[in-house]
Amino acid sequence: MPEPLRVDDGRQNVSSAEGLKFTIHPHPNATPAARRAELMADPAFGRVATDHMVVVKYKDGVGWHDAEVLPRGPITLDPSAAVLHYAQEIFEGMKAFRTKDGGAAIFRPEANARRFRASAERMAMPQIPEELFLEAVNQLVRADRDWIPEGENASLYIRPFMFANDAFLGVKPASEYLFMVIASPVGAYFSAGAVTVWVSETYTRAAPGGTGAAKCGGNYAASLLAQAEAKAQGCDQVVFLDAVKHTDVEEMGGMNVFFVFEDGSLVTPPLSGTILPGITRDSVITLAREKGLTVREEAYSIEQWLADARSGRMTEAFACGTAAAISPIGVVKTREGEARIGSGTAAGQITGALRTALVDTQRGRSTDAHGWVSQVF
């Protein structure tokens, strides 16, 4: 296991699991403790930056090289960098939590590493070895451990990403890439209570054969106009329908969705290539089944959602994802009308129980039966 960052010398080499050495450049003017505490007191999601970043380079014929932990700062790109013109870019979202013994733990980082490789394959990008991905994330958490906030809804949001920085104009896979990791202390993604969602009947997020299952920026760019439409309708989030029939619920702007019925069973849309395979989604399915609940991965139409909510057959609905964990959905709105789910204002019993089980595992308050929590030493 590599040694933690030490700031008493200006430059260190730490071996990675892939044989690369991470050269560590401690920040010469790291944020003072008092200022850091002020910034972390109530951080807006993704607005506060930690002191360091990780950079690893890739070049065809050379492979992965020059792994560094650096003071966070701007990056320089040529105006013809491929990412600016052809959008070869992918990213991940994950969280580190402060444990009760004062340590740091990351939730299911191996799953993020696998999904990152799958996204890279879909976007014709080099696949970073999982061991190198994990070590890069660990290096940043070690360097910026003091930025992990305390509090029930607080965590360190970690953003690994990769993009094509090859300078050329021409439609082809690039030959040079940067893999980077940055982080931000965050609080709750949504305010307390249930969210209201708007069903987009104008825009689609992804189509069969497209990039819906990859975590790439283009998917999120395509969701922004629909999200603006949702905000104009007084809603917190947008829900997308399938691109072929425009009838079946797929996912929200950045989250998967679950429905809970009066018999205690759950339904979530199936992974058919157009939906991001959420790590929180997978965790929820596992936790629900361990509680003896039936979980069905099957198509579910917006018409049925409205009907089941109005009849009371659907008792709860919730969104889930890394940023939001599990958030209850209280109201669903369409151009034809709206429906309230359960109380419309708070999490139902099953939603609350699943959130508690998830968060307690993430924060080390319950037995980690699946080996989901990775300690950072």
XYZ file of C-alpha atoms in Angstrom:
377
model
C 0.000 0.000 0.000
C 1.487 3.399 -0.982
C 2.429 5.778 1.802
C 0.066 8.700 2.474
C 0.979 12.136 1.174
C 3.640 13.875 3.254
C 4.079 17.584 2.787
C 7.505 17.987 4.363
C 9.304 17.485 1.057
C 8.414 19.107 -2.206
C 8.240 16.069 -4.404
C 7.575 12.367 -3.855
C 7.248 9.266 -5.978
C 4.602 6.733 -5.017
C 4.262 3.462 -6.921
C 0.881 2.600 -8.425
C -0.598 -0.857 -8.827
C 0.151 -0.648 -12.559
C 3.844 0.105 -12.149
C 3.441 3.823 -12.804
C 4.878 6.145 -10.194
C 2.666 8.966 -8.983
C 4.802 12.052 -8.605
C 3.254 14.121 -5.844
C 3.550 17.906 -5.808
C 2.048 19.183 -2.526
C 0.179 22.461 -2.860
C 2.557 25.235 -1.784
C -0.328 27.402 -0.592
C -2.918 24.896 0.611
C -6.165 26.330 1.930
C -5.773 27.267 5.627
C -7.830 25.179 8.048
C -10.047 28.102 9.093
C -10.871 29.012 5.493
C -11.439 25.365 4.606
C -13.912 24.998 7.488
C -15.739 28.117 6.296
C -16.011 26.774 2.747
C -17.207 23.380 3.974
C -19.836 24.714 6.368
C -22.625 24.697 3.764
C -21.164 24.023 0.314
C -23.326 24.400 -2.779
C -23.094 21.160 -4.722
C -19.931 21.106 -6.832
C -18.987 24.751 -6.238
C -16.130 24.306 -3.754
C -12.842 22.842 -4.985
C -10.242 20.931 -2.962
C -6.553 21.771 -3.193
C -5.290 19.029 -5.515
C -6.001 17.154 -8.724
C -4.664 14.002 -10.354
C -3.442 13.947 -13.963
C -2.372 10.853 -15.948
C -1.495 11.098 -19.643
C -2.106 8.657 -22.480
C -0.577 8.522 -25.950
C -0.898 5.871 -28.633
C 2.293 3.839 -28.775
C 3.302 4.953 -25.283
C 0.285 4.056 -23.159
C -0.455 5.540 -19.747
C 2.347 7.691 -18.379
C 3.254 10.745 -16.267
C 0.952 10.136 -13.295
C 0.936 13.166 -10.997
C -0.856 14.671 -8.015
C -0.752 18.430 -8.571
C -2.085 21.626 -7.032
C -5.483 22.147 -8.623
C -5.364 24.677 -11.414
C -6.301 25.460 -15.032
C -5.381 23.151 -17.880
C -4.126 24.294 -21.289
C -5.737 23.030 -24.494
C -4.978 23.687 -28.134
C -7.986 25.265 -29.919
C -8.203 22.164 -32.109
C -8.208 19.719 -29.167
C -10.441 16.840 -30.201
C -12.708 17.078 -27.166
C -13.774 20.591 -28.178
C -14.929 19.447 -31.618
C -15.838 15.763 -31.400
C -16.797 15.378 -27.710
C -14.635 12.392 -26.807
C -15.168 12.726 -23.065
C -16.366 10.496 -20.218
C -16.618 10.868 -16.459
C -17.652 9.226 -13.215
C -19.214 10.389 -9.968
C -18.386 8.827 -6.626
C -18.203 9.792 -2.964
C -15.818 9.520 -0.047
C -17.264 9.584 3.458
C -15.761 10.384 6.814
C -16.043 7.298 8.994
C -16.831 7.270 12.708
C -13.165 6.618 13.551
C -12.104 9.696 11.586
C -10.961 7.730 8.552
C -12.084 7.917 4.946
C -14.034 5.401 2.877
C -15.209 5.311 -0.745
C -18.396 3.538 -1.779
C -18.053 0.885 -4.502
C -15.095 2.424 -6.384
C -14.467 -0.836 -8.261
C -17.901 -0.504 -9.863
C -17.042 3.025 -11.004
C -13.779 1.753 -12.467
C -15.610 -0.944 -14.460
C -18.240 1.481 -15.730
C -15.535 3.977 -16.701
C -13.894 1.315 -18.857
C -17.233 0.464 -20.471
C -17.862 4.146 -21.233
C -14.375 4.461 -22.731
C -14.990 1.480 -24.986
C -18.260 2.973 -26.283
C -16.589 6.320 -26.968
C -13.584 4.778 -28.795
C -11.219 5.875 -26.033
C -8.391 3.952 -24.329
C -9.471 1.892 -21.342
C -7.611 2.842 -18.202
C -6.658 -0.189 -16.082
C -8.994 -0.511 -13.116
C -6.040 -0.626 -10.705
C -4.720 2.672 -12.051
C -8.176 4.287 -11.872
C -8.556 3.207 -8.241
C -5.074 4.318 -7.243
C -5.604 7.733 -8.841
C -8.799 8.202 -6.832
C -7.114 7.038 -3.634
C -4.189 9.392 -4.210
C -6.526 12.389 -4.413
C -8.483 11.357 -1.323
C -5.235 10.936 0.613
C -4.022 14.354 -0.515
C -7.306 16.108 0.314
C -8.558 13.983 3.214
C -9.127 17.112 5.326
C -11.720 18.259 2.771
C -14.104 15.409 3.638
C -16.895 17.172 5.545
C -18.719 15.844 8.570
C -22.491 15.626 8.783
C -25.276 13.275 7.787
C -25.684 14.646 4.256
C -22.059 15.650 3.736
C -19.395 13.889 1.678
C -16.512 14.456 -0.690
C -17.772 14.202 -4.259
C -15.074 12.754 -6.525
C -15.049 13.363 -10.263
C -12.730 11.179 -12.375
C -12.878 12.127 -16.060
C -11.033 11.603 -19.335
C -10.998 13.598 -22.538
C -9.213 13.751 -25.888
C -6.581 16.494 -25.938
C -5.027 15.515 -29.269
C -4.767 18.619 -31.485
C -6.260 17.951 -34.931
C -9.355 18.544 -37.045
C -10.799 15.367 -38.494
C -13.434 12.874 -37.397
C -11.522 9.947 -35.917
C -10.564 8.665 -32.474
C -7.885 10.823 -30.906
C -4.412 9.514 -30.097
C -3.798 11.502 -26.902
C -5.911 11.782 -23.748
C -5.828 13.167 -20.238
C -7.297 11.247 -17.315
C -7.943 13.497 -14.329
C -9.526 13.362 -10.890
C -10.864 16.368 -8.991
C -13.050 16.611 -5.882
C -15.504 18.864 -4.099
C -17.012 18.780 -0.587
C -20.799 18.645 -0.908
C -23.959 18.612 1.118
C -27.422 17.378 0.128
C -28.196 17.445 -3.601
C -31.889 18.215 -3.085
C -33.513 20.161 -0.269
C -35.421 18.149 2.310
C -38.678 16.513 1.293
C -40.002 14.955 -1.878
C -39.148 16.246 -5.350
C -41.553 17.116 -8.140
C -40.735 15.762 -11.600
C -41.742 16.796 -15.109
C -42.207 14.226 -17.880
C -40.594 15.418 -21.098
C -42.744 14.521 -24.081
C -40.680 16.693 -26.450
C -37.097 15.612 -25.864
C -35.404 12.225 -25.498
C -32.199 11.492 -23.639
C -30.912 8.520 -25.631
C -31.912 6.156 -28.431
C -31.171 2.482 -29.123
C -27.644 2.144 -30.443
C -26.646 5.496 -28.978
C -24.581 6.419 -25.946
C -27.259 6.172 -23.262
C -25.400 3.515 -21.286
C -22.126 5.488 -21.351
C -21.442 8.207 -18.819
C -20.459 10.888 -21.301
C -21.045 14.602 -21.263
C -23.150 14.585 -24.407
C -25.943 12.697 -22.661
C -26.149 15.396 -20.018
C -25.916 18.227 -22.535
C -28.880 16.672 -24.325
C -30.854 16.744 -21.075
C -30.337 20.416 -20.251
C -33.095 21.901 -22.414
C -35.556 19.368 -21.022
C -34.362 20.204 -17.515
C -34.964 23.885 -18.223
C -38.474 22.947 -19.365
C -39.002 21.132 -16.077
C -37.852 24.169 -14.090
C -40.256 26.369 -16.072
C -43.052 24.013 -14.998
C -42.062 24.386 -11.330
C -40.399 20.973 -11.116
C -37.098 19.827 -9.614
C -36.161 17.254 -12.234
C -37.084 15.911 -15.663
C -38.115 12.350 -16.532
C -37.357 10.980 -19.995
C -39.427 8.515 -22.025
C -38.116 5.970 -24.504
C -37.073 7.305 -27.900
C -39.058 4.797 -29.981
C -42.610 4.706 -28.600
C -42.397 7.743 -26.319
C -44.446 5.879 -23.740
C -42.134 4.065 -21.327
C -40.299 5.727 -18.452
C -36.515 5.448 -18.750
C -34.609 7.656 -16.319
C -34.373 11.150 -14.940
C -31.913 13.860 -15.922
C -29.129 12.314 -13.862
C -30.748 9.559 -11.822
C -32.482 6.217 -12.085
C -36.065 5.805 -10.899
C -37.975 3.202 -8.853
C -41.678 2.658 -8.200
C -43.109 1.018 -5.068
C -46.530 -0.642 -5.014
C -49.081 -1.430 -2.344
C -47.926 -5.060 -2.152
C -44.398 -3.881 -1.290
C -42.901 -4.794 -4.675
C -40.659 -2.472 -6.685
C -40.319 -1.823 -10.408
C -37.452 -0.083 -12.185
C -36.968 0.308 -15.951
C -34.704 -2.379 -17.437
C -31.179 -1.711 -18.680
C -31.618 -1.976 -22.426
C -28.682 0.088 -23.642
C -30.391 3.468 -23.373
C -30.245 3.797 -19.573
C -27.112 4.420 -17.516
C -26.427 1.362 -15.324
C -26.416 3.237 -12.044
C -24.241 1.947 -9.217
C -26.743 3.242 -6.671
C -29.486 1.561 -8.716
C -27.679 -1.765 -8.492
C -27.104 -1.271 -4.763
C -30.794 -0.522 -4.161
C -31.872 -3.662 -6.009
C -29.525 -5.755 -3.876
C -30.596 -4.136 -0.594
C -34.302 -4.421 -1.442
C -34.050 -8.117 -2.268
C -32.150 -8.735 0.957
C -35.118 -7.223 2.783
C -37.360 -9.789 1.103
C -38.863 -7.337 -1.374
C -39.655 -8.291 -4.943
C -37.852 -6.131 -7.507
C -38.879 -6.319 -11.160
C -36.834 -4.758 -13.948
C -39.504 -4.162 -16.563
C -40.983 -1.510 -18.833
C -43.394 0.881 -17.144
C -45.389 3.467 -19.079
C -46.109 7.040 -18.071
C -49.827 6.354 -18.476
C -49.576 3.494 -15.999
C -47.561 5.654 -13.611
C -50.263 8.306 -13.553
C -53.039 5.737 -13.209
C -51.320 3.803 -10.420
C -50.478 6.972 -8.492
C -54.077 8.214 -8.725
C -55.572 4.882 -7.758
C -53.220 4.360 -4.839
C -51.772 1.149 -6.267
C -48.422 2.962 -6.375
C -47.581 4.081 -2.868
C -44.066 5.444 -3.336
C -41.579 6.473 -6.013
C -37.991 7.556 -5.693
C -34.943 8.646 -7.664
C -31.483 7.335 -6.915
C -27.943 8.203 -7.902
C -24.545 9.036 -6.470
C -25.275 12.728 -6.010
C -28.748 12.389 -4.508
C -28.486 8.917 -2.869
C -32.230 8.160 -2.612
C -34.766 10.974 -2.953
C -38.551 10.503 -2.779
C -40.699 11.665 -5.688
C -43.858 13.368 -4.453
C -45.535 14.644 -7.621
C -45.271 13.749 -11.309
C -46.437 16.342 -13.859
C -47.258 16.081 -17.564
C -48.918 18.421 -20.057
C -52.159 16.529 -19.463
C -52.120 16.790 -15.685
C -50.360 15.589 -12.580
C -50.533 12.947 -9.888
C -49.439 12.856 -6.280
C -47.550 9.832 -4.984
C -48.193 8.850 -1.381
C -48.168 11.890 0.875
C -46.560 13.933 -1.890
C -44.186 15.557 0.572
C -42.053 12.930 2.311
C -40.406 9.556 1.839
C -42.587 6.495 2.246
C -41.722 3.607 4.532
C -39.857 1.501 1.966
C -38.041 4.473 0.437
C -36.923 5.549 3.900
C -35.793 2.063 4.868
C -33.761 1.640 1.689
C -32.145 5.045 2.092
C -31.201 4.220 5.685
C -29.716 0.874 4.623
C -27.734 2.517 1.818
C -26.402 5.445 3.849
C -25.548 3.290 6.862
C -23.470 1.037 4.610
C -21.731 3.996 2.976
C -20.845 5.520 6.339
C -19.761 2.310 8.039
C -22.666 2.191 10.471
C -23.770 -1.271 9.379
C -22.084 -4.489 8.366
C -20.616 -4.276 4.884
C -21.751 -7.715 3.752
C -20.842 -7.073 0.107
C -17.429 -5.476 0.484
C -18.772 -2.252 -1.011
C -16.812 0.132 1.201
C -13.145 0.727 0.418
C -11.042 2.260 3.184
C -8.446 4.846 2.181
C -5.304 4.658 4.291
